[in-house]
Short mmCIF file of C-alpha atoms in Angstrom, two decimals:
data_model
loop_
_atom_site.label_atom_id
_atom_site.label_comp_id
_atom_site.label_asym_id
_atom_site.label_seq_id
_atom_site.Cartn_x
_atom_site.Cartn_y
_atom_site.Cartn_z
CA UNK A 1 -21.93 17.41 -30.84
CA UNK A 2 -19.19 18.44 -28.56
CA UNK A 3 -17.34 20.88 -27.44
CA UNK A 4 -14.65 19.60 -25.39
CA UNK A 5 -13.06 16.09 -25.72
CA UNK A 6 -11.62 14.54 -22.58
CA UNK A 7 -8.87 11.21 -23.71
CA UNK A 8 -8.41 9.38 -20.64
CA UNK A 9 -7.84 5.66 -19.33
CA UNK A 10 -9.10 5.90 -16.05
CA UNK A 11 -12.75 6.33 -15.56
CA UNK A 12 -12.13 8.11 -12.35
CA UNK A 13 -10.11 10.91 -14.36
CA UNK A 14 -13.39 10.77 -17.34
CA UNK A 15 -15.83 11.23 -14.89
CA UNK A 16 -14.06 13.96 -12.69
CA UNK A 17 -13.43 16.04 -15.64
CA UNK A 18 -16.46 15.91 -17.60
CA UNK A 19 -19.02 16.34 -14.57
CA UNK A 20 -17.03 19.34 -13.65
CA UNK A 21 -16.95 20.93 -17.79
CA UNK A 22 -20.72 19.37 -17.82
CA UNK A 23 -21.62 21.63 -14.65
CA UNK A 24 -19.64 25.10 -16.31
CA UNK A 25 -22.11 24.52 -19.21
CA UNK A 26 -20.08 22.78 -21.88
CA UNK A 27 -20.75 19.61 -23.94
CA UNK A 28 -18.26 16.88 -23.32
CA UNK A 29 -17.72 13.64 -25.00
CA UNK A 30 -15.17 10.95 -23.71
CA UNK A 31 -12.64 8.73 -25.24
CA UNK A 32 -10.49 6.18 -23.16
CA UNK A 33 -7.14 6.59 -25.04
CA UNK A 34 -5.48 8.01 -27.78
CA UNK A 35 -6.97 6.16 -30.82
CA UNK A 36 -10.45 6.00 -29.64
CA UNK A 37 -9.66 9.95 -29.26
CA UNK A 38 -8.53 10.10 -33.06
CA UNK A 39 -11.76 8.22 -33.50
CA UNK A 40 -14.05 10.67 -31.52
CA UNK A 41 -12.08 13.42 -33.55
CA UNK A 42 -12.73 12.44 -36.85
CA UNK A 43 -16.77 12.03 -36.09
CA UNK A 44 -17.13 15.33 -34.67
CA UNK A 45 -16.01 18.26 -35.96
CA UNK A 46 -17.51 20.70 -33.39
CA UNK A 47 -14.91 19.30 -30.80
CA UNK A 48 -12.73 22.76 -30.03
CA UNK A 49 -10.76 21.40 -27.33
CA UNK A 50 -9.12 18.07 -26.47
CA UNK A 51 -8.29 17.58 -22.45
CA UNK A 52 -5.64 14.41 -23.04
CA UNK A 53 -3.86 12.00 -20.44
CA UNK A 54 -0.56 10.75 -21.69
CA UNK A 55 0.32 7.38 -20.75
CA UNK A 56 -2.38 5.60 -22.29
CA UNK A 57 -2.96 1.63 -23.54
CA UNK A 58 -3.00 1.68 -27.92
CA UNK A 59 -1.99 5.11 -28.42
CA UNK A 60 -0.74 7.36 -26.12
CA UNK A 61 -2.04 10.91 -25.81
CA UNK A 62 1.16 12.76 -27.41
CA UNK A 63 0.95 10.50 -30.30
CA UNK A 64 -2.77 10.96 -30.63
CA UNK A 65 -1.56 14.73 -30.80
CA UNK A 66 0.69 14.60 -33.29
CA UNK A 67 -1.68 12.45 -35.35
CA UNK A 68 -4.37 15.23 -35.24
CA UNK A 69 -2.25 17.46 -36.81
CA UNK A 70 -0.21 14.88 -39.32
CA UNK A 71 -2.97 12.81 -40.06
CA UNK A 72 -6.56 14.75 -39.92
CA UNK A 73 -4.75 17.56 -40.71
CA UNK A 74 -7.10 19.28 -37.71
CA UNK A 75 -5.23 22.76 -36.73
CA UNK A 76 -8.24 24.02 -35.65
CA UNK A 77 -8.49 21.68 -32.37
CA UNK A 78 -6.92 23.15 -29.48
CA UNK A 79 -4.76 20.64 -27.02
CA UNK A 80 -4.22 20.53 -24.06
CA UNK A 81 -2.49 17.58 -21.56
CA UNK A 82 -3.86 16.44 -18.10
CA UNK A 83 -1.03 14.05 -17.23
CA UNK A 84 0.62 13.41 -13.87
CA UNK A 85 4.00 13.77 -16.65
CA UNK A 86 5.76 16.71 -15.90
CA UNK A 87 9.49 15.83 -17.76
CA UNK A 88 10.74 18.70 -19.95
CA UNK A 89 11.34 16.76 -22.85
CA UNK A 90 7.32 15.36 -22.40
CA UNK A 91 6.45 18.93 -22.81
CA UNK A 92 9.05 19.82 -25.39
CA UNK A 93 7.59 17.09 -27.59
CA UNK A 94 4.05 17.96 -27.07
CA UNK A 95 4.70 21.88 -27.75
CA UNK A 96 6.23 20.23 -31.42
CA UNK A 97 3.18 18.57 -31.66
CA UNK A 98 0.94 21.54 -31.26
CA UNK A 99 -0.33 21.40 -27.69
CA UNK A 100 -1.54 24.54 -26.34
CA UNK A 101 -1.10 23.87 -22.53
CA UNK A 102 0.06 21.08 -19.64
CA UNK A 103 -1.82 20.10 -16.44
CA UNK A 104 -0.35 17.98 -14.00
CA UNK A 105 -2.63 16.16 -12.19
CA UNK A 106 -4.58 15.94 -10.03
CA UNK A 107 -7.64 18.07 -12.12
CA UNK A 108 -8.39 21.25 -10.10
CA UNK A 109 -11.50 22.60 -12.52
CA UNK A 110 -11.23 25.78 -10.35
CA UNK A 111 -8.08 26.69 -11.35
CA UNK A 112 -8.35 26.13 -15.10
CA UNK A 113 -12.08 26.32 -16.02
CA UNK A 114 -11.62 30.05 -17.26
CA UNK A 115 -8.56 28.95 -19.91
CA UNK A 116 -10.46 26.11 -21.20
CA UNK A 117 -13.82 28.53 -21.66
CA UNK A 118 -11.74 30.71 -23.29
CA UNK A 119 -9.59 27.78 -25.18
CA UNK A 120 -13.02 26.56 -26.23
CA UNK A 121 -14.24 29.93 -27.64
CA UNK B 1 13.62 12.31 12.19
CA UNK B 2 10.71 11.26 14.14
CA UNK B 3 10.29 7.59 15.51
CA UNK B 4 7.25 7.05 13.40
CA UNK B 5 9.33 7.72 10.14
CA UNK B 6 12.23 4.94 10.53
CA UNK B 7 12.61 2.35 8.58
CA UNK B 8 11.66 -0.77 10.82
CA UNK B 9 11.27 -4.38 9.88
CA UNK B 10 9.08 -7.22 12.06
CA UNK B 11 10.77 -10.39 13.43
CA UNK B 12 8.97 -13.10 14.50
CA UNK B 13 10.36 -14.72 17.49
CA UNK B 14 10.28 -18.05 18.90
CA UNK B 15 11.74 -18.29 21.88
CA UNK B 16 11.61 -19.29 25.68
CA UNK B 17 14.48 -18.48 27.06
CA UNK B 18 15.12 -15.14 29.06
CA UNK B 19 18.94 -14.45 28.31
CA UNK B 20 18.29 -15.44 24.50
CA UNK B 21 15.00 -12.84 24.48
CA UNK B 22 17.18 -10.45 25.95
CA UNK B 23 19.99 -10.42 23.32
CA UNK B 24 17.20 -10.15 21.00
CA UNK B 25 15.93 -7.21 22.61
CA UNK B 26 18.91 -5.94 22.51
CA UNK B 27 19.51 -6.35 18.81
CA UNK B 28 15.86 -5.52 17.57
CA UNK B 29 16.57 -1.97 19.76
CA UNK B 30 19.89 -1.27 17.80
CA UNK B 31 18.38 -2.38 14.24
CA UNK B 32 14.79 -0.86 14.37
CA UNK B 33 13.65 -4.59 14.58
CA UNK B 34 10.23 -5.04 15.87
CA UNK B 35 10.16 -8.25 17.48
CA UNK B 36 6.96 -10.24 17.26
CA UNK B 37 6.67 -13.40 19.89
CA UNK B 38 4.24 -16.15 19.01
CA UNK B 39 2.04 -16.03 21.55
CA UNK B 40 -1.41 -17.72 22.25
CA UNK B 41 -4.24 -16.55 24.64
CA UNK B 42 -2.48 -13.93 26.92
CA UNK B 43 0.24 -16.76 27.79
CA UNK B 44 3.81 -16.78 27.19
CA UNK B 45 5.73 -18.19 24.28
CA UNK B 46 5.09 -21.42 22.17
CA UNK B 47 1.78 -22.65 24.07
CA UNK B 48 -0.55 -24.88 22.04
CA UNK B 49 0.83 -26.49 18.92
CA UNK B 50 3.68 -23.39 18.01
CA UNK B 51 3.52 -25.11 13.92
CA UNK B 52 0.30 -24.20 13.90
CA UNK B 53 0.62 -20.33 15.56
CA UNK B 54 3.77 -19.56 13.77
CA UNK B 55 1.51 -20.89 10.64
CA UNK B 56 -1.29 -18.74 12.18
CA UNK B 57 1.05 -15.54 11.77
CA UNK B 58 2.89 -16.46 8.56
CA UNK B 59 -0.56 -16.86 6.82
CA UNK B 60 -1.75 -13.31 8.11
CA UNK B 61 -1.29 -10.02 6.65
CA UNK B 62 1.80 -9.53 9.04
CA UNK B 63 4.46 -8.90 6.87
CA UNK B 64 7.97 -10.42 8.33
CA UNK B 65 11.83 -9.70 7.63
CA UNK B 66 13.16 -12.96 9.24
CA UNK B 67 12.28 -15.32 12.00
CA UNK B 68 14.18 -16.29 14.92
CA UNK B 69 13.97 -19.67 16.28
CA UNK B 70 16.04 -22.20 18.85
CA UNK B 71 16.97 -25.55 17.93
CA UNK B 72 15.82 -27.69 21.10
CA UNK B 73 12.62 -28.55 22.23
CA UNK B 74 10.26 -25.90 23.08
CA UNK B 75 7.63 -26.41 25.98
CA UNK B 76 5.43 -28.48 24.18
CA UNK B 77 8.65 -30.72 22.85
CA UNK B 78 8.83 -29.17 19.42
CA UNK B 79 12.01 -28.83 18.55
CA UNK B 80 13.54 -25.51 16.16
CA UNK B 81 14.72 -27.66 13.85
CA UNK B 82 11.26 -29.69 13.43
CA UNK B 83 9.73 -25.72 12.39
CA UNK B 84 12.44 -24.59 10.62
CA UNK B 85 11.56 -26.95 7.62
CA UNK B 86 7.87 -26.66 7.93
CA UNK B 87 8.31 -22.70 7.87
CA UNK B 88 10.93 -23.04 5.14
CA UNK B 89 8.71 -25.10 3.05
CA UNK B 90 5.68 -22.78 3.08
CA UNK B 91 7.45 -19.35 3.23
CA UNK B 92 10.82 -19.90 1.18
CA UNK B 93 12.03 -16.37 1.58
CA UNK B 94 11.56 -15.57 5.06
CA UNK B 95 15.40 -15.98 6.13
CA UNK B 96 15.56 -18.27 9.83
CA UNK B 97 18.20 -17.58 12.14
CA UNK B 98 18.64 -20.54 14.69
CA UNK B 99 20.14 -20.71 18.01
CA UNK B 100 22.32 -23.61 18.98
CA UNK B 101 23.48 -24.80 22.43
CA UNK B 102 27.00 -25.49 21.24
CA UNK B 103 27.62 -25.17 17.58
CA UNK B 104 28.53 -22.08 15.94
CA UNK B 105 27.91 -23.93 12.40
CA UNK B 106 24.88 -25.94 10.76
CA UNK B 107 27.44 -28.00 9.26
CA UNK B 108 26.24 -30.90 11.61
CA UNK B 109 22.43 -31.16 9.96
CA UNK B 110 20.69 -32.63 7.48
CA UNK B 111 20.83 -31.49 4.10
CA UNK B 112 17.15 -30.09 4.39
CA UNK B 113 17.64 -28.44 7.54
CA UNK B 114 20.71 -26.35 6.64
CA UNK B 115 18.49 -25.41 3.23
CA UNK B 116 16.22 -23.70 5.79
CA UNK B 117 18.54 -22.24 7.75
CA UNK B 118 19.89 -18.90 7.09
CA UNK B 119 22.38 -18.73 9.72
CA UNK B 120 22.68 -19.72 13.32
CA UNK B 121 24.68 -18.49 16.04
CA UNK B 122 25.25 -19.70 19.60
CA UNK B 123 23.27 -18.37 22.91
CA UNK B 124 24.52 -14.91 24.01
CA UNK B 125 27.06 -14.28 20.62
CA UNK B 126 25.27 -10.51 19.66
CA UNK B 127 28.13 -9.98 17.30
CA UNK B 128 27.06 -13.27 15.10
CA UNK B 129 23.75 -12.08 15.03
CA UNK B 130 24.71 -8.61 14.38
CA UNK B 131 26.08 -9.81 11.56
CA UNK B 132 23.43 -12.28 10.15
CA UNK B 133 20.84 -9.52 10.91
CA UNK B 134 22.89 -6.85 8.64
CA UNK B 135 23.14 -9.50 5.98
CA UNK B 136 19.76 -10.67 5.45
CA UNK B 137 17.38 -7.89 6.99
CA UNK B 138 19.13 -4.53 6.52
CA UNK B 139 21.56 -5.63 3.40
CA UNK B 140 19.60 -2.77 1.69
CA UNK B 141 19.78 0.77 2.49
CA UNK B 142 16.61 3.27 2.03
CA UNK B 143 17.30 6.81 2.05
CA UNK B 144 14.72 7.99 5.00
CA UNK B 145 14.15 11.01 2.78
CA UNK B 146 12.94 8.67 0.47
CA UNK B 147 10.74 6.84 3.02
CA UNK B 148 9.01 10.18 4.13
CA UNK B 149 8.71 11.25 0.60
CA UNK B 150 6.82 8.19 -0.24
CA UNK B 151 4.63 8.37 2.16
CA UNK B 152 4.09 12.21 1.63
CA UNK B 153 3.26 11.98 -1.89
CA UNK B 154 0.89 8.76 -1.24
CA UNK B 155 -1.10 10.45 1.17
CA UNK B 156 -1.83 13.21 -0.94
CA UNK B 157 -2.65 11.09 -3.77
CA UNK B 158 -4.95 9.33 -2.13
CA UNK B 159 -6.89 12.64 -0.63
CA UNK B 160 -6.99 13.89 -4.39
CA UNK B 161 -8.39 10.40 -5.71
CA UNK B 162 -11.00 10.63 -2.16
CA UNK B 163 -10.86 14.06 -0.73
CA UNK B 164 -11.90 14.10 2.67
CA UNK B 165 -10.35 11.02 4.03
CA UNK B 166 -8.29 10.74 7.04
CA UNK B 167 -5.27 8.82 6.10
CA UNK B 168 -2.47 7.48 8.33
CA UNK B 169 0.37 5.88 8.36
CA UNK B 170 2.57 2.97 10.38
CA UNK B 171 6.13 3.67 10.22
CA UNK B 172 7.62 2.43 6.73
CA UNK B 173 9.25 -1.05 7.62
CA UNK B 174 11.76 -3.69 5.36
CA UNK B 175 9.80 -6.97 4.59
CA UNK B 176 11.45 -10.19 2.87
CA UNK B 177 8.27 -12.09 2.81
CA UNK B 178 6.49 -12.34 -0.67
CA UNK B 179 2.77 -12.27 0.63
CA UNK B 180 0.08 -10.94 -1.54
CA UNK B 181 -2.11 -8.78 0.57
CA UNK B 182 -6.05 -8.42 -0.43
CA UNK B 183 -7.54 -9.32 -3.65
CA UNK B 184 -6.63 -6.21 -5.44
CA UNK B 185 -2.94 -4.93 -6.76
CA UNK B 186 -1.65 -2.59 -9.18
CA UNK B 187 2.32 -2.96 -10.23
CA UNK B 188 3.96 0.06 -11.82
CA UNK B 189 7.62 0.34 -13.04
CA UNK B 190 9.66 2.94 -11.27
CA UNK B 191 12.69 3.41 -13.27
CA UNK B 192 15.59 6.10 -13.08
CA UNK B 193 19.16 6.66 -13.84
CA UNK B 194 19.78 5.41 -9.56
CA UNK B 195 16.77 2.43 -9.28
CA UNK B 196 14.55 0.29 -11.32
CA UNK B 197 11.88 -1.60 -10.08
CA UNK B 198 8.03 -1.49 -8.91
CA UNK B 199 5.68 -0.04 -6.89
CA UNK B 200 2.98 -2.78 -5.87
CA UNK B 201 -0.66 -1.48 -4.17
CA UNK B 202 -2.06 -3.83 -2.63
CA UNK B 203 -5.76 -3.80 -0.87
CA UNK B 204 -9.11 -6.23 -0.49
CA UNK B 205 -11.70 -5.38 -3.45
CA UNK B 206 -14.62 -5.17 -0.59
CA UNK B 207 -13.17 -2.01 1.42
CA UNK B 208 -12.96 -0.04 -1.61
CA UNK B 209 -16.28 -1.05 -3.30
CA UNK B 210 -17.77 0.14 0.00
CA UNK B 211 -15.89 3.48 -0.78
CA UNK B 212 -17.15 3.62 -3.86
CA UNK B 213 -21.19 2.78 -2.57
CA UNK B 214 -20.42 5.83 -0.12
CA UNK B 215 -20.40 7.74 -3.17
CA UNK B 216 -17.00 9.47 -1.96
CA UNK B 217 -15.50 9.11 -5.21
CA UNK B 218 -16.00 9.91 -8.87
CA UNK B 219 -17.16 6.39 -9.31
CA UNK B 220 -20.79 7.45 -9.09
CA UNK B 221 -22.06 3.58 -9.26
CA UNK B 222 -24.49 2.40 -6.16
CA UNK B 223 -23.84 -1.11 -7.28
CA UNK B 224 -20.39 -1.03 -8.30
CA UNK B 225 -18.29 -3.71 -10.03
CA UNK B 226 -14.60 -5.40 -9.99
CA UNK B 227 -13.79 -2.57 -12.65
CA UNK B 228 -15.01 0.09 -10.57
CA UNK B 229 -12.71 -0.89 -7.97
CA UNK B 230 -9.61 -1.40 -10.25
CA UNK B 231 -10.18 2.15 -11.77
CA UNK B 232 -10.06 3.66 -8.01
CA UNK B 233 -6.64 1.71 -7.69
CA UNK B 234 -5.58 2.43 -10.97
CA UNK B 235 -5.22 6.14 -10.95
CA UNK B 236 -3.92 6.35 -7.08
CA UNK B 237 -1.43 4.40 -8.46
CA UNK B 238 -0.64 6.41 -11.40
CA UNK B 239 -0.98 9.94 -9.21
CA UNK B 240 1.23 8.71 -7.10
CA UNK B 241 3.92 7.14 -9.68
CA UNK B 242 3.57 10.56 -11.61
CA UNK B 243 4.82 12.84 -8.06
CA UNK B 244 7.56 10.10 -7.49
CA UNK B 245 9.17 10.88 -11.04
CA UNK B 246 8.64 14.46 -10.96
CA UNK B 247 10.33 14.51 -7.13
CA UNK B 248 12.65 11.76 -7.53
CA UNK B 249 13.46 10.90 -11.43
CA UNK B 250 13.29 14.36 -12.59
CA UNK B 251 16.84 15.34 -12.82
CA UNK B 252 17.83 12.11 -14.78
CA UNK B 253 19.27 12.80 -18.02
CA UNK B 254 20.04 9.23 -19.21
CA UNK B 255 17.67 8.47 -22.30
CA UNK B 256 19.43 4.94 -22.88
CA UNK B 257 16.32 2.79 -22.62
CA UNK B 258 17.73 -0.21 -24.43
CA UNK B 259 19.61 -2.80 -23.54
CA UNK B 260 17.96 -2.87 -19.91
CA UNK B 261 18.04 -6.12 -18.11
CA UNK B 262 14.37 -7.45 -17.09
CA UNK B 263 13.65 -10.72 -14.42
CA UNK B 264 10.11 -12.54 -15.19
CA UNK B 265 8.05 -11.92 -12.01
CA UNK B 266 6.09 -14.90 -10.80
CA UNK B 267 3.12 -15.05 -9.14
CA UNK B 268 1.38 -18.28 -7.12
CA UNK B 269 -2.17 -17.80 -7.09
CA UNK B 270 -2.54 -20.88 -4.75
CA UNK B 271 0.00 -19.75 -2.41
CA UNK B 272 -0.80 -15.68 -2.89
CA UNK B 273 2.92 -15.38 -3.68
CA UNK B 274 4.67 -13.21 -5.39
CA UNK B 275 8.34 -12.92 -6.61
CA UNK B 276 10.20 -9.84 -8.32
CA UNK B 277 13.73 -12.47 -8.53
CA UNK B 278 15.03 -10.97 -5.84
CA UNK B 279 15.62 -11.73 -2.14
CA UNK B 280 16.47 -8.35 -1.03
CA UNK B 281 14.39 -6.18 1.45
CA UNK B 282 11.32 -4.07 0.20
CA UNK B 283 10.34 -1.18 1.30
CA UNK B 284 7.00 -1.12 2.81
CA UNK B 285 3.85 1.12 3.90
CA UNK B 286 0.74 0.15 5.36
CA UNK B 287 -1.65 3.52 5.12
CA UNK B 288 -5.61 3.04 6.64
CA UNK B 289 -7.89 5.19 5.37
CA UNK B 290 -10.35 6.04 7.34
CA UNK B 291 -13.94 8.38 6.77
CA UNK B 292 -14.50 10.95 9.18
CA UNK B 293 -18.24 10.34 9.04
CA UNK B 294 -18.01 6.72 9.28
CA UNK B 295 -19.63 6.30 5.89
CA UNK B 296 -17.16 3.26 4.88
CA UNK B 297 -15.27 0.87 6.90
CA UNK B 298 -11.75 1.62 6.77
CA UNK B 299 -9.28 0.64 3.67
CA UNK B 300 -5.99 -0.96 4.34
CA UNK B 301 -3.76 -0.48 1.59
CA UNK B 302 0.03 -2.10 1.83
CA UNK B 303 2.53 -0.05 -0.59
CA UNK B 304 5.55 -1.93 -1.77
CA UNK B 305 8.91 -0.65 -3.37
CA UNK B 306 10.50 -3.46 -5.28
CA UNK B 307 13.74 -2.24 -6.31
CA UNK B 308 15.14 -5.45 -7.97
CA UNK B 309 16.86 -4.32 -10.97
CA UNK B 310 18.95 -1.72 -9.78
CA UNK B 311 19.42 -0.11 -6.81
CA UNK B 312 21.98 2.44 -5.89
CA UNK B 313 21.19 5.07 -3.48
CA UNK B 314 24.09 6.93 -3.02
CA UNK B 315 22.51 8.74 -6.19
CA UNK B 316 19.78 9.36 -4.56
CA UNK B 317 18.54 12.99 -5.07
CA UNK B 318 15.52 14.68 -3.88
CA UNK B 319 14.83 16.40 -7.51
CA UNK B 320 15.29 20.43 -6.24
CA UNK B 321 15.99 21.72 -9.22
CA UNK B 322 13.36 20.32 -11.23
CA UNK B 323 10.66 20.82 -8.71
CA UNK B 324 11.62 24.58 -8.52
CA UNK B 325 10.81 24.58 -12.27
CA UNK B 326 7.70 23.41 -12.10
CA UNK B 327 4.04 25.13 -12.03
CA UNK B 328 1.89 24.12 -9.54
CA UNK B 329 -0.28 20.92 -10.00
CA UNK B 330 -3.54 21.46 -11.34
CA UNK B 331 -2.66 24.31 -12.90
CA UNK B 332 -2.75 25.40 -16.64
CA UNK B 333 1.06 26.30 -18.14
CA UNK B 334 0.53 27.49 -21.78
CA UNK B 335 3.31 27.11 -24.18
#
């Protein structure tokens, strides 16, 4: 049982990220891209916030986004992107799909571990 | 703009005569050439067998615009043309220039020898090899912006991916040469409504698995593995494509993503070659990353832009607008 799920090819990224959330006293799984994410989702219902790269190998993480809410039907999960994207229409599409917030990398925990306590509440 | 951020490339010279070497001076100064004579033990030009020290350099990490050679007999009798072929058969797209005695044309050689011969030009003509020097080495014009930004945005992808680390860099230099530095390279497409192409990383898998035993990255592995490495490359590579786009591609508004030409790229294990189609200069960086502490020894990493499917600069803009627009990174923008 998890609270937040962090989507993310590079290990260096998985590991940043969930040692920092793991050390502010949340739960964390990991998934390395967007369908192993859908995956994760679909097991664990306690999941309350999904930390997502988007340019991912299989599915990419605005797809994955789009399939949480057309496919599990999940409104509940909140989104957000970690993404070294930063192109408007990026954005544009994930705010149709339902994401809550954008990151550009790189991860400063610092700066957003009081949103995503919040998010995750 | 500083010296340390012009564009440069590095000649390799073979040569032994004193009015020659001082036309080539001459032209190196004017062109940001940095002219590299073969040299062996402290002694002037061409001792020992030059085959084998040209060979020497060509199969070392130097990375090389064009070479510069002279047709006769060097002091150990070797003659120009004699190298030319044995350098044109092992580095094809190096571009030779020759100097002649007499002939202003290769039209007098062998069909093999003019093959290797880029151009040639006669002793003491700098306007010929003005010429030959704008047409092979310099035929491609980098914005210096664009150099500095590069190397701006590198640097400070690599401190986020290690923070801590001292990085440095030489000055950003044109290479023809195809060489495939290390063990270790990552190749990610840079494409915009002004350039398509690559961006190649290349570095040796021990330097950064020593990084990674130092336990200066997120890799937290004591005994890490081939992956481990290639995840450390991977996302420098993709923090540093990501600030590129967002500083450079950002204010493209052409969606048309069809109908885009692509060249196979080859690669030669044997011969650690590799070819992007094109014979046009690339832009190059060589950072070192050093440790403060001396935990690691330090990482050499070469950074090549490949611009081989389209390249017009006079679009070149640094993205302004866009950047204005943006939050900073690592921060949260809710929708």
């Amino acid at each position: 049982m998890a609270q937040v799920l962090i989507v993310d090819d590079s290990a260096t990224v998985r590991n940043e990220v969930s040692s920092f959330l793991a050390a502010n006293d949340l739960s964390v799984e990991v998934a390395v891209d967007g369908k192993d994410g859908l995956d994760k989702l679909q097991k664990d219902s306690q999941i309350k916030l999904v930390i997502s790269d988007v340019n991912m190998p299989n599915m990419d993480g605005l797809t994955m986004a789009e399939k949480v809410r057309s496919d599990l039907g999940n409104h509940g999960v909140n989104i957000i992107m970690l993404t070294t994207e930063s192109d408007p229409r990026m954005k544009s599409r994930g705010k149709a799909a339902g994401v809550k917030g954008w990151i550009v990398k790189p991860f400063k925990g610092d700066n957003v571990v009081g949103s995503i306590k919040k998010l995750v509440s | 703009m500083s010296e340390e951020e012009q564009i440069v490339s590095k000649v390799l010279v073979h040569e032994n005569d004193e009015q020659a070497l001082s036309v080539l001076k001459d032209i190196c100064t004017k062109n940001n050439l940095v002219g590299l004579k073969v040299c062996s033990r402290g002694t002037s030009i061409g001792l020992g067998d030059p085959s084998n020290e040209i060979g020497d350099v060509l199969n070392s990490n130097v990375d090389l615009g064009a070479i510069f050679l002279y047709e006769g007999e060097d002091l150990h009798g070797v003659t120009g043309l004699e190298l030319c072929e044995k350098i044109h058969r092992s580095r094809p797209e190096l571009p030779i220039f020759l100097r002649r005695d007499d002939l202003d044309s290769i039209d007098d050689l062998a069909e093999a020898e003019k093959q290797a011969i880029a151009g040639c030009y006669i002793t003491g003509d700098q306007d010929r090899l003005q010429s030959l020097v704008e047409e092979y080495i310099c035929s491609m014009y980098y914005p210096t912006e664009f150099a500095q930004g590069i190397a701006q945005v590198s640097e400070e992808a690599f401190n986020n991916v290690i923070p801590g680390l001292k990085v440095r860099h030489d000055m950003p230099y044109l290479v023809k040469d195809q060489i495939i530095y290390g063990e270790l390279f990552s190749l990610i497409p840079l494409e915009s409504a002004w350039c398509r192409g690559y961006m190649m990383l290349q570095t040796t898998e021990s330097e950064v698995l020593d990084l990674i035993r130092s336990g200066r990255t997120q890799i937290k592995n004591e005994r890490p593995t081939s992956t481990d490495s290639n995840n450390i490359l991977n996302e420098v590579t993709n923090l540093i494509w990501g600030s590129i786009k967002s500083r450079y591609f950002a204010n493209d508004h052409n969606d048309e993503e069809t109908h885009r030409t692509q060249v196979p790229i080859m690669v030669n294990h044997h011969r650690k070659h590799i070819s992007f189609g094109s014979s046009e200069p690339q832009l190059c960086f060589k950072y070192t990353l050093s440790c403060p502490n001396h935990e690691f020894p330090d990482i050499v990493l070469y950074q090549r832009l490949i611009f081989n499917l389209s390249w017009t600069p006079e679009k070149f803009e640094e993205s302004d607008r866009a950047v204005d627009e943006l939050i900073n990174d690592g921060e949260l923008e809710f929708f």
